Every structure is written in structure tokens, then in C-alpha cells.
Amino acid sequence: MIVAKADLEAGRYPLLQRDAVSLQRASARRRLEFAAGRACARAICSVLGRCDADLGISASGAPVWPRGLVGTITHSRKMALAAGASARDYENIGIDTEIVGHIEDGILDLLFSRREIEFLESLPYPQREMVKTAIFCSKEAFFKAKTAVQKLFNSPIEIEIDVDFSNGTFCSRVGDCTNDIGLYYFYGRHCVAFYLCKTQIHI
């Protein structure tokens, strides 16, 4: 797996003509994030031997990687990240970055299961903010990596995350988490440093 990073404060990143047209109504910030993320993805494709790679845009706005490659893109306030690999090695990859403390308590019911919310409420501040961000970030990474089997599960509350800060890993339980029925398990890694959480999972 190859990871590329772009500093959003470092300068300008060129948009391909096709992308510029599709983003003509987007804000300057959105255009910068998109261009930086795609620059990272094209750099990865080049390293993987696809110098002429053309990354499409799916209906959801996610990148469509060249045949034979899998990958993912994420953005935070200051940087864009992409990860990619050969489809021979992974079925899919998901990464995400979030700033610690930016997940509002008013939307927890939409993002977390009852069990996760009860666990978060038992934690002191600021540990609660760090764990909350790590759980949300892990779910986002999973949604980016989910395959045909996991496409049955489209709600964040159908995924429960156990975060282990002792070794930088997390476990995703996917399915009927309320009754612990028909669950799938997937494992990934996380890192929280300088108020930024990063997560990565591959399938």
C-alpha cells in the first residue's frame, strides 16, 4: 500500500479540465481539497506503474480508480491524503482524517449505536472527544472500503467500533449490533496526534 500527502496550505494544485467543469459551482476551498486529493491519487498511480491513469468521479463524488488498482482519498483542514494499492493485494482500502473535537454531541444518535453512546458518556473530557473522533473516523474509513457484502449496511449505527489505544487498532462489528446477530468483523489502525485522528482499514 502506498500513501501520498499534500499540504493544502503549501500552494495550488492543478485541476484537470474535466474536473474543473464538474466543480465550476464548488467553493474555492472544495476545489482546492479536490485538486490536492486527486494530485495525491495520481502520484500513487504513477508509482504503481499507471502514469497515464485517469481517475473518474462516481455518482457519489468518490474517485473511480483505474482498473487493477484500489484506493481512497480523504481531506482535513490542512492536508489531503490518498492511499492506493494493487487490486491483487486488497479488495478495497479506506482512510479518513478528522480533527478531534469536531463531532457535535447533538448528532450522536445519527452516528453512533446506543452502546457506543453509553460508553462515550462514561468517559471524562477530553478523553471522550478523542474516543468519539476515533470511532467516527473509523466508521468513515470502513464506509469508504466496504465491499459488495458490506453494501447491505448503509447506516453508521449498523457499525460498532471498538478502539484500542494501547496498540493503535480498531475492530468494526458490522450488522445487527443491537442483538449481536449476523455480525462481520473487520480490523484497522488509527492514530491520534496533534488533535488530528487518522484511520485506515483494508479488506
Coordinates of N, CA and C in Angstrom, one line a residue:
M1 N 0.8 -1.2 0.0 CA 0.0 0.0 0.0 C 0.9 1.2 0.0
I2 N 0.5 2.2 -0.8 CA 1.2 3.5 -0.9 C 0.4 4.6 -0.5
V3 N 0.9 5.5 0.3 CA 0.2 6.7 0.8 C 0.9 8.0 0.3
A4 N 0.1 8.9 -0.1 CA 0.6 10.2 -0.5 C -0.1 11.3 0.3
K5 N 0.6 12.4 0.5 CA 0.1 13.5 1.3 C 0.3 14.8 0.6
A6 N -0.6 15.8 0.7 CA -0.5 17.1 0.1 C -0.8 18.1 1.1
D7 N 0.0 19.1 1.3 CA -0.3 20.2 2.2 C -1.2 21.3 1.6
L8 N -2.4 21.5 2.1 CA -3.3 22.4 1.5 C -2.9 23.8 1.6
E9 N -2.0 24.1 2.5 CA -1.5 25.5 2.7 C -0.2 25.8 1.9
A10 N 0.3 24.8 1.2 CA 1.6 24.9 0.5 C 1.4 25.6 -0.8
G11 N 0.3 25.6 -1.4 CA 0.2 26.2 -2.7 C -1.0 25.7 -3.5
R12 N -0.9 25.8 -4.8 CA -2.0 25.5 -5.7 C -1.8 24.1 -6.3
Y13 N -2.9 23.4 -6.6 CA -2.8 22.1 -7.2 C -3.7 22.2 -8.5
P14 N -3.2 21.8 -9.6 CA -4.0 22.0 -10.9 C -5.2 21.0 -10.9
L15 N -6.3 21.5 -11.5 CA -7.4 20.7 -11.8 C -7.4 20.3 -13.2
L16 N -7.7 19.1 -13.5 CA -7.9 18.7 -14.9 C -9.1 19.4 -15.5
Q17 N -9.2 19.6 -16.8 CA -10.3 20.3 -17.4 C -11.6 19.7 -17.1
R18 N -11.7 18.4 -17.2 CA -13.0 17.7 -16.9 C -13.4 18.0 -15.5
D19 N -12.5 17.9 -14.5 CA -12.8 18.1 -13.1 C -13.2 19.6 -12.9
A20 N -12.5 20.5 -13.5 CA -12.8 21.9 -13.4 C -14.3 22.2 -13.8
V21 N -14.7 21.5 -14.9 CA -16.1 21.7 -15.3 C -17.1 21.2 -14.3
S22 N -16.8 20.0 -13.8 CA -17.7 19.4 -12.8 C -17.8 20.1 -11.5
L23 N -16.7 20.9 -11.2 CA -16.6 21.6 -9.9 C -16.8 23.2 -10.1
Q24 N -17.4 23.6 -11.2 CA -17.4 25.0 -11.5 C -18.3 25.8 -10.5
R25 N -19.2 25.1 -9.9 CA -20.1 25.8 -8.9 C -19.6 25.5 -7.4
A26 N -18.5 24.8 -7.3 CA -18.0 24.5 -6.0 C -17.2 25.7 -5.4
S27 N -17.1 25.7 -4.1 CA -16.3 26.8 -3.5 C -14.8 26.6 -3.7
A28 N -14.1 27.7 -3.5 CA -12.6 27.6 -3.8 C -12.0 26.6 -2.8
R29 N -12.5 26.5 -1.6 CA -12.0 25.5 -0.7 C -12.2 24.1 -1.2
R30 N -13.4 23.8 -1.6 CA -13.7 22.5 -2.2 C -12.9 22.1 -3.4
R31 N -12.7 23.1 -4.2 CA -11.8 22.9 -5.4 C -10.4 22.6 -5.0
L32 N -9.9 23.3 -4.0 CA -8.5 23.0 -3.5 C -8.4 21.6 -2.9
E33 N -9.4 21.2 -2.1 CA -9.3 19.9 -1.5 C -9.4 18.8 -2.6
F34 N -10.3 19.0 -3.5 CA -10.4 18.0 -4.6 C -9.1 17.9 -5.4
A35 N -8.6 19.0 -5.8 CA -7.4 19.0 -6.6 C -6.2 18.4 -5.9
A36 N -6.0 18.7 -4.6 CA -4.9 18.2 -3.8 C -5.1 16.7 -3.6
G37 N -6.3 16.2 -3.4 CA -6.6 14.8 -3.2 C -6.3 14.0 -4.5
R38 N -6.7 14.6 -5.6 CA -6.5 13.9 -6.9 C -5.0 13.9 -7.3
A39 N -4.3 15.0 -6.9 CA -2.9 15.0 -7.1 C -2.2 13.9 -6.4
C40 N -2.6 13.6 -5.1 CA -2.0 12.5 -4.4 C -2.4 11.2 -5.0
A41 N -3.6 11.0 -5.5 CA -4.0 9.8 -6.1 C -3.2 9.5 -7.4
R42 N -3.0 10.6 -8.2 CA -2.3 10.4 -9.5 C -0.8 10.1 -9.2
A43 N -0.3 10.6 -8.1 CA 1.1 10.3 -7.7 C 1.2 8.8 -7.4
I44 N 0.2 8.3 -6.7 CA 0.2 6.9 -6.3 C 0.1 6.0 -7.5
C45 N -0.8 6.4 -8.4 CA -1.0 5.6 -9.7 C 0.3 5.6 -10.5
S46 N 1.1 6.7 -10.5 CA 2.3 6.7 -11.2 C 3.3 5.7 -10.6
V47 N 3.4 5.7 -9.2 CA 4.3 4.8 -8.6 C 3.9 3.3 -8.9
L48 N 2.6 3.1 -9.0 CA 2.1 1.7 -9.3 C 2.2 1.4 -10.8
G49 N 2.8 2.2 -11.6 CA 3.0 1.9 -13.0 C 1.9 2.4 -13.9
R50 N 1.0 3.3 -13.4 CA -0.1 3.8 -14.2 C 0.1 5.3 -14.4
C51 N 1.1 5.7 -15.1 CA 1.4 7.1 -15.2 C 0.3 7.9 -16.0
D52 N -0.5 7.1 -16.8 CA -1.5 7.8 -17.6 C -2.9 7.6 -17.0
A53 N -2.9 7.3 -15.7 CA -4.2 7.0 -15.1 C -5.2 8.1 -15.1
D54 N -6.4 7.8 -15.4 CA -7.5 8.8 -15.4 C -8.5 8.4 -14.3
L55 N -8.5 9.2 -13.2 CA -9.4 8.9 -12.1 C -10.8 9.6 -12.4
G56 N -11.8 8.7 -12.5 CA -13.1 9.3 -12.8 C -13.8 9.7 -11.5
I57 N -15.0 10.1 -11.6 CA -15.8 10.6 -10.5 C -17.1 9.8 -10.5
S58 N -17.4 9.1 -9.4 CA -18.6 8.3 -9.3 C -19.8 9.2 -9.0
A59 N -21.0 8.7 -9.0 CA -22.2 9.5 -8.7 C -22.2 10.1 -7.3
S60 N -21.5 9.4 -6.4 CA -21.4 9.9 -5.0 C -20.3 10.9 -4.9
G61 N -19.5 11.1 -5.9 CA -18.4 12.0 -5.8 C -17.1 11.3 -5.5
A62 N -17.1 10.0 -5.2 CA -15.9 9.3 -4.8 C -15.0 9.1 -6.0
P63 N -13.7 8.9 -5.9 CA -12.9 8.6 -7.0 C -13.1 7.3 -7.6
V64 N -13.0 7.2 -8.9 CA -13.1 5.9 -9.6 C -11.6 5.6 -10.0
W65 N -11.0 4.6 -9.4 CA -9.6 4.3 -9.7 C -9.5 3.5 -10.9
P66 N -8.3 3.5 -11.6 CA -8.1 2.7 -12.8 C -8.3 1.2 -12.5
R67 N -8.7 0.5 -13.5 CA -8.8 -0.9 -13.4 C -7.5 -1.6 -12.9
G68 N -7.6 -2.4 -11.9 CA -6.4 -3.1 -11.4 C -5.9 -2.4 -10.1
L69 N -6.4 -1.2 -9.8 CA -6.0 -0.5 -8.6 C -7.2 -0.2 -7.7
V70 N -6.9 -0.2 -6.4 CA -7.9 0.3 -5.4 C -7.3 1.4 -4.6
G71 N -8.2 2.3 -4.1 CA -7.6 3.4 -3.4 C -8.7 4.2 -2.7
T72 N -8.3 5.3 -2.0 CA -9.2 6.1 -1.3 C -8.5 7.5 -1.1
I73 N -9.4 8.5 -0.8 CA -8.9 9.9 -0.6 C -9.6 10.5 0.6
T74 N -8.9 11.3 1.4 CA -9.5 12.0 2.5 C -8.9 13.4 2.6
H75 N -9.6 14.3 3.3 CA -9.1 15.6 3.5 C -9.3 16.0 4.9
S76 N -8.5 16.9 5.4 CA -8.7 17.6 6.7 C -8.5 19.1 6.4
R77 N -8.5 19.9 7.5 CA -8.4 21.3 7.3 C -7.1 21.7 6.6
K78 N -6.0 21.0 6.8 CA -4.7 21.4 6.4 C -4.1 20.5 5.3
M79 N -4.6 19.3 5.1 CA -4.0 18.4 4.2 C -4.9 17.4 3.5
A80 N -4.5 16.9 2.4 CA -5.2 15.8 1.7 C -4.3 14.5 1.8
L81 N -4.9 13.4 1.9 CA -4.2 12.1 1.9 C -4.9 11.2 0.9
A82 N -4.1 10.3 0.3 CA -4.6 9.3 -0.5 C -3.8 8.0 -0.3
A83 N -4.5 6.9 -0.4 CA -3.8 5.6 -0.3 C -4.3 4.7 -1.4
G84 N -3.3 3.9 -2.0 CA -3.7 3.1 -3.1 C -2.8 1.8 -3.1
A85 N -3.3 0.9 -3.9 CA -2.6 -0.4 -3.9 C -3.1 -1.2 -5.1
S86 N -2.4 -2.3 -5.4 CA -2.9 -3.2 -6.5 C -4.1 -4.0 -6.0
A87 N -5.1 -4.2 -6.9 CA -6.2 -5.0 -6.6 C -5.9 -6.4 -6.3
R88 N -4.7 -6.8 -6.7 CA -4.3 -8.2 -6.4 C -4.0 -8.3 -4.9
D89 N -3.7 -7.2 -4.2 CA -3.3 -7.3 -2.8 C -4.5 -7.0 -1.9
Y90 N -5.4 -6.1 -2.3 CA -6.5 -5.7 -1.5 C -7.8 -5.6 -2.3
E91 N -8.9 -6.0 -1.7 CA -10.2 -5.8 -2.4 C -10.6 -4.3 -2.3
N92 N -10.3 -3.6 -1.2 CA -10.5 -2.2 -1.2 C -9.8 -1.6 0.0
I93 N -9.7 -0.3 0.1 CA -9.0 0.5 1.1 C -9.9 1.6 1.5
G94 N -9.8 2.0 2.8 CA -10.5 3.2 3.3 C -9.6 3.9 4.3
I95 N -9.5 5.2 4.1 CA -8.8 6.1 5.1 C -9.7 7.3 5.4
D96 N -9.5 7.9 6.6 CA -10.2 9.1 6.9 C -9.4 9.9 7.9
T97 N -9.6 11.2 7.9 CA -8.9 12.1 8.9 C -10.0 13.0 9.4
E98 N -10.0 13.3 10.7 CA -10.9 14.2 11.4 C -10.2 14.9 12.5
I99 N -10.6 16.2 12.7 CA -10.0 17.0 13.8 C -10.7 16.6 15.1
V100 N -9.9 16.3 16.1 CA -10.5 15.9 17.4 C -11.4 17.0 17.9
G101 N -12.6 16.7 18.3 CA -13.5 17.7 18.9 C -14.5 18.3 18.0
H102 N -14.4 17.9 16.7 CA -15.4 18.5 15.7 C -16.6 17.7 15.5
I103 N -16.8 16.6 16.3 CA -18.1 15.8 16.2 C -19.0 16.3 17.3
E104 N -20.1 17.0 16.8 CA -21.0 17.6 17.8 C -21.9 16.6 18.5
D105 N -22.1 16.8 19.8 CA -22.9 15.9 20.6 C -24.4 15.8 20.1
G106 N -24.9 16.9 19.5 CA -26.3 16.9 19.0 C -26.6 15.9 18.0
I107 N -25.6 15.3 17.3 CA -25.9 14.4 16.2 C -25.4 13.0 16.5
L108 N -25.1 12.7 17.8 CA -24.6 11.4 18.2 C -25.5 10.3 17.8
D109 N -26.9 10.5 18.0 CA -27.8 9.4 17.7 C -27.8 9.0 16.2
L110 N -27.3 9.9 15.3 CA -27.3 9.6 13.9 C -26.0 8.9 13.5
L111 N -25.0 8.9 14.4 CA -23.7 8.4 14.0 C -23.2 7.2 14.9
F112 N -23.8 7.1 16.1 CA -23.3 6.0 17.0 C -24.4 5.1 17.5
S113 N -24.1 3.9 17.8 CA -25.1 3.0 18.3 C -25.3 3.4 19.8
R114 N -26.4 2.9 20.4 CA -26.7 3.2 21.8 C -25.6 2.7 22.7
R115 N -25.0 1.6 22.4 CA -23.9 1.1 23.2 C -22.7 2.0 23.1
E116 N -22.4 2.5 21.9 CA -21.3 3.4 21.8 C -21.5 4.7 22.5
I117 N -22.8 5.2 22.4 CA -23.1 6.5 23.1 C -23.0 6.3 24.6
E118 N -23.5 5.2 25.2 CA -23.3 4.9 26.6 C -21.9 4.9 27.0
F119 N -21.1 4.3 26.2 CA -19.6 4.2 26.5 C -19.0 5.6 26.5
L120 N -19.3 6.4 25.5 CA -18.8 7.7 25.4 C -19.2 8.6 26.6
E121 N -20.4 8.4 27.0 CA -20.9 9.2 28.2 C -20.3 8.8 29.5
S122 N -19.6 7.7 29.5 CA -19.0 7.2 30.7 C -17.5 7.8 30.8
L123 N -17.1 8.4 29.8 CA -15.7 8.9 29.7 C -15.6 10.3 30.2
P124 N -14.5 10.7 30.8 CA -14.3 12.1 31.2 C -13.8 12.9 29.9
Y125 N -14.0 14.2 30.0 CA -13.5 15.1 29.0 C -12.0 15.4 29.4
P126 N -11.0 15.4 28.4 CA -11.2 15.4 27.0 C -11.1 14.0 26.3
Q127 N -10.9 13.0 27.2 CA -10.8 11.6 26.6 C -12.0 11.3 25.7
R128 N -13.2 11.7 26.2 CA -14.4 11.5 25.4 C -14.3 12.0 24.0
E129 N -13.7 13.2 23.8 CA -13.6 13.8 22.5 C -12.7 13.0 21.6
M130 N -11.6 12.5 22.2 CA -10.6 11.8 21.4 C -11.2 10.4 20.9
V131 N -11.9 9.7 21.9 CA -12.5 8.5 21.5 C -13.7 8.6 20.5
K132 N -14.5 9.7 20.8 CA -15.6 9.9 19.8 C -15.1 10.2 18.4
T133 N -14.0 10.9 18.3 CA -13.5 11.2 17.0 C -12.9 10.0 16.4
A134 N -12.2 9.1 17.2 CA -11.6 7.9 16.6 C -12.7 6.9 16.2
I135 N -13.8 6.8 16.9 CA -14.9 5.9 16.5 C -15.5 6.4 15.2
F136 N -15.8 7.7 15.1 CA -16.4 8.3 13.9 C -15.5 8.1 12.7
C137 N -14.2 8.4 12.9 CA -13.2 8.3 11.8 C -13.1 6.9 11.3
S138 N -13.1 5.9 12.3 CA -13.0 4.5 11.9 C -14.2 4.1 11.1
K139 N -15.4 4.6 11.4 CA -16.6 4.3 10.6 C -16.5 4.8 9.2
E140 N -16.0 6.1 9.1 CA -15.9 6.7 7.8 C -14.9 5.9 6.9
A141 N -13.8 5.4 7.5 CA -12.8 4.6 6.8 C -13.5 3.3 6.3
F142 N -14.3 2.7 7.2 CA -15.0 1.5 6.8 C -15.9 1.7 5.6
F143 N -16.7 2.8 5.7 CA -17.7 3.1 4.6 C -17.0 3.3 3.3
K144 N -15.8 3.8 3.3 CA -15.0 4.0 2.0 C -14.5 2.7 1.5
A145 N -14.3 1.7 2.4 CA -13.7 0.5 2.0 C -14.7 -0.6 1.8
K146 N -15.9 -0.4 2.1 CA -16.9 -1.5 2.2 C -17.0 -2.1 0.8
T147 N -17.2 -3.4 0.7 CA -17.3 -4.2 -0.5 C -18.8 -4.5 -0.7
A148 N -19.0 -5.4 -1.7 CA -20.4 -5.7 -2.1 C -21.1 -6.4 -0.9
V149 N -20.4 -7.2 -0.1 CA -21.1 -7.8 1.0 C -21.5 -6.8 2.0
Q150 N -20.7 -5.8 2.3 CA -21.0 -4.8 3.3 C -21.9 -3.7 2.8
K151 N -22.2 -3.7 1.5 CA -23.1 -2.7 1.0 C -24.5 -2.9 1.5
L152 N -24.8 -4.0 2.1 CA -26.1 -4.2 2.8 C -26.2 -3.3 4.0
F153 N -25.1 -2.8 4.5 CA -25.1 -2.0 5.7 C -24.8 -0.6 5.3
N154 N -25.8 0.3 5.4 CA -25.6 1.7 4.9 C -25.7 2.8 6.0
S155 N -25.9 2.4 7.3 CA -26.1 3.3 8.3 C -25.0 3.2 9.3
P156 N -24.5 4.3 9.8 CA -23.4 4.3 10.8 C -23.8 3.5 12.1
I157 N -25.1 3.4 12.4 CA -25.4 2.7 13.6 C -25.5 1.2 13.4
E158 N -25.3 0.8 12.2 CA -25.1 -0.7 11.9 C -23.7 -1.1 12.0
I159 N -22.8 -0.2 12.4 CA -21.4 -0.5 12.6 C -21.0 0.0 14.0
E160 N -20.4 -0.9 14.8 CA -19.9 -0.6 16.1 C -18.4 -0.7 16.1
I161 N -17.7 0.2 16.7 CA -16.3 0.3 16.7 C -15.8 0.1 18.1
D162 N -14.8 -0.8 18.3 CA -14.0 -0.9 19.5 C -12.6 -0.4 19.2
V163 N -12.2 0.7 19.9 CA -10.9 1.3 19.7 C -10.0 0.9 20.8
D164 N -8.8 0.4 20.4 CA -7.8 0.0 21.3 C -6.6 1.0 21.2
F165 N -6.5 1.9 22.2 CA -5.5 3.0 22.2 C -4.1 2.4 22.6
S166 N -4.1 1.2 23.2 CA -2.8 0.7 23.6 C -1.9 0.2 22.4
N167 N -2.6 -0.2 21.3 CA -1.8 -0.6 20.2 C -2.2 0.0 18.9
G168 N -3.1 1.1 18.9 CA -3.4 1.8 17.7 C -4.3 1.0 16.7
T169 N -5.2 0.2 17.2 CA -6.0 -0.6 16.3 C -7.5 -0.4 16.6
F170 N -8.4 -0.8 15.7 CA -9.8 -0.8 16.0 C -10.4 -2.0 15.3
C171 N -11.6 -2.4 15.9 CA -12.3 -3.5 15.3 C -13.7 -3.0 15.0
S172 N -14.2 -3.3 13.7 CA -15.5 -2.9 13.3 C -16.4 -4.1 13.3
R173 N -17.5 -4.0 14.1 CA -18.6 -5.0 14.1 C -19.7 -4.5 13.2
V174 N -20.0 -5.3 12.2 CA -21.0 -4.8 11.2 C -22.2 -5.7 11.1
G175 N -23.4 -5.2 11.2 CA -24.6 -6.0 11.1 C -25.6 -5.6 12.2
D176 N -26.3 -6.5 12.7 CA -27.3 -6.2 13.8 C -26.6 -6.1 15.1
C177 N -26.0 -5.0 15.3 CA -25.2 -4.8 16.5 C -26.1 -4.8 17.8
T178 N -27.3 -4.4 17.7 CA -28.2 -4.3 18.8 C -28.4 -5.7 19.4
N179 N -28.6 -6.7 18.6 CA -28.8 -8.1 19.0 C -27.6 -9.0 18.8
D180 N -26.5 -8.4 18.3 CA -25.3 -9.2 18.1 C -25.6 -10.4 17.2
I181 N -26.3 -10.2 16.1 CA -26.7 -11.3 15.2 C -26.1 -11.0 13.8
G182 N -25.6 -12.1 13.2 CA -25.1 -12.0 11.8 C -24.0 -10.9 11.6
L183 N -23.0 -10.9 12.5 CA -22.0 -9.8 12.5 C -20.8 -10.2 11.7
Y184 N -20.3 -9.2 11.0 CA -19.0 -9.4 10.3 C -18.0 -8.5 11.1
Y185 N -16.7 -9.0 11.1 CA -15.7 -8.3 11.8 C -14.5 -7.8 10.9
F186 N -14.1 -6.6 11.0 CA -13.0 -6.0 10.2 C -12.1 -5.2 11.1
Y187 N -10.8 -5.2 10.8 CA -9.9 -4.6 11.7 C -9.1 -3.5 10.9
G188 N -8.7 -2.5 11.6 CA -8.0 -1.4 11.0 C -7.0 -0.8 12.1
R189 N -6.4 0.3 11.6 CA -5.5 1.0 12.5 C -5.9 2.5 12.6
H190 N -5.5 3.1 13.8 CA -5.8 4.5 14.0 C -4.6 5.2 14.6
C191 N -4.5 6.5 14.5 CA -3.5 7.3 15.2 C -4.1 8.6 15.5
V192 N -3.9 9.1 16.7 CA -4.4 10.4 17.2 C -3.2 11.2 17.6
A193 N -2.9 12.3 16.9 CA -1.7 13.1 17.3 C -2.0 14.5 16.8
F194 N -1.6 15.5 17.7 CA -1.7 16.9 17.4 C -3.2 17.3 17.0
Y195 N -4.1 16.7 17.7 CA -5.5 17.0 17.6 C -6.1 16.5 16.2
L196 N -5.4 15.6 15.6 CA -5.9 15.0 14.3 C -5.9 13.5 14.4
C197 N -7.0 12.9 14.1 CA -7.2 11.5 14.1 C -7.1 11.0 12.6
K198 N -6.4 9.9 12.4 CA -6.3 9.3 11.1 C -6.6 7.8 11.3
T199 N -7.4 7.2 10.4 CA -7.7 5.8 10.4 C -7.5 5.2 9.1
Q200 N -7.2 3.9 9.1 CA -7.0 3.2 7.9 C -7.5 1.7 8.0
I201 N -8.2 1.2 7.0 CA -8.7 -0.1 7.0 C -8.5 -0.7 5.6
H202 N -8.2 -1.9 5.5 CA -8.2 -2.6 4.2 C -8.9 -3.9 4.2
I203 N -9.5 -4.3 3.1 CA -10.3 -5.5 3.1 C -9.7 -6.5 2.0

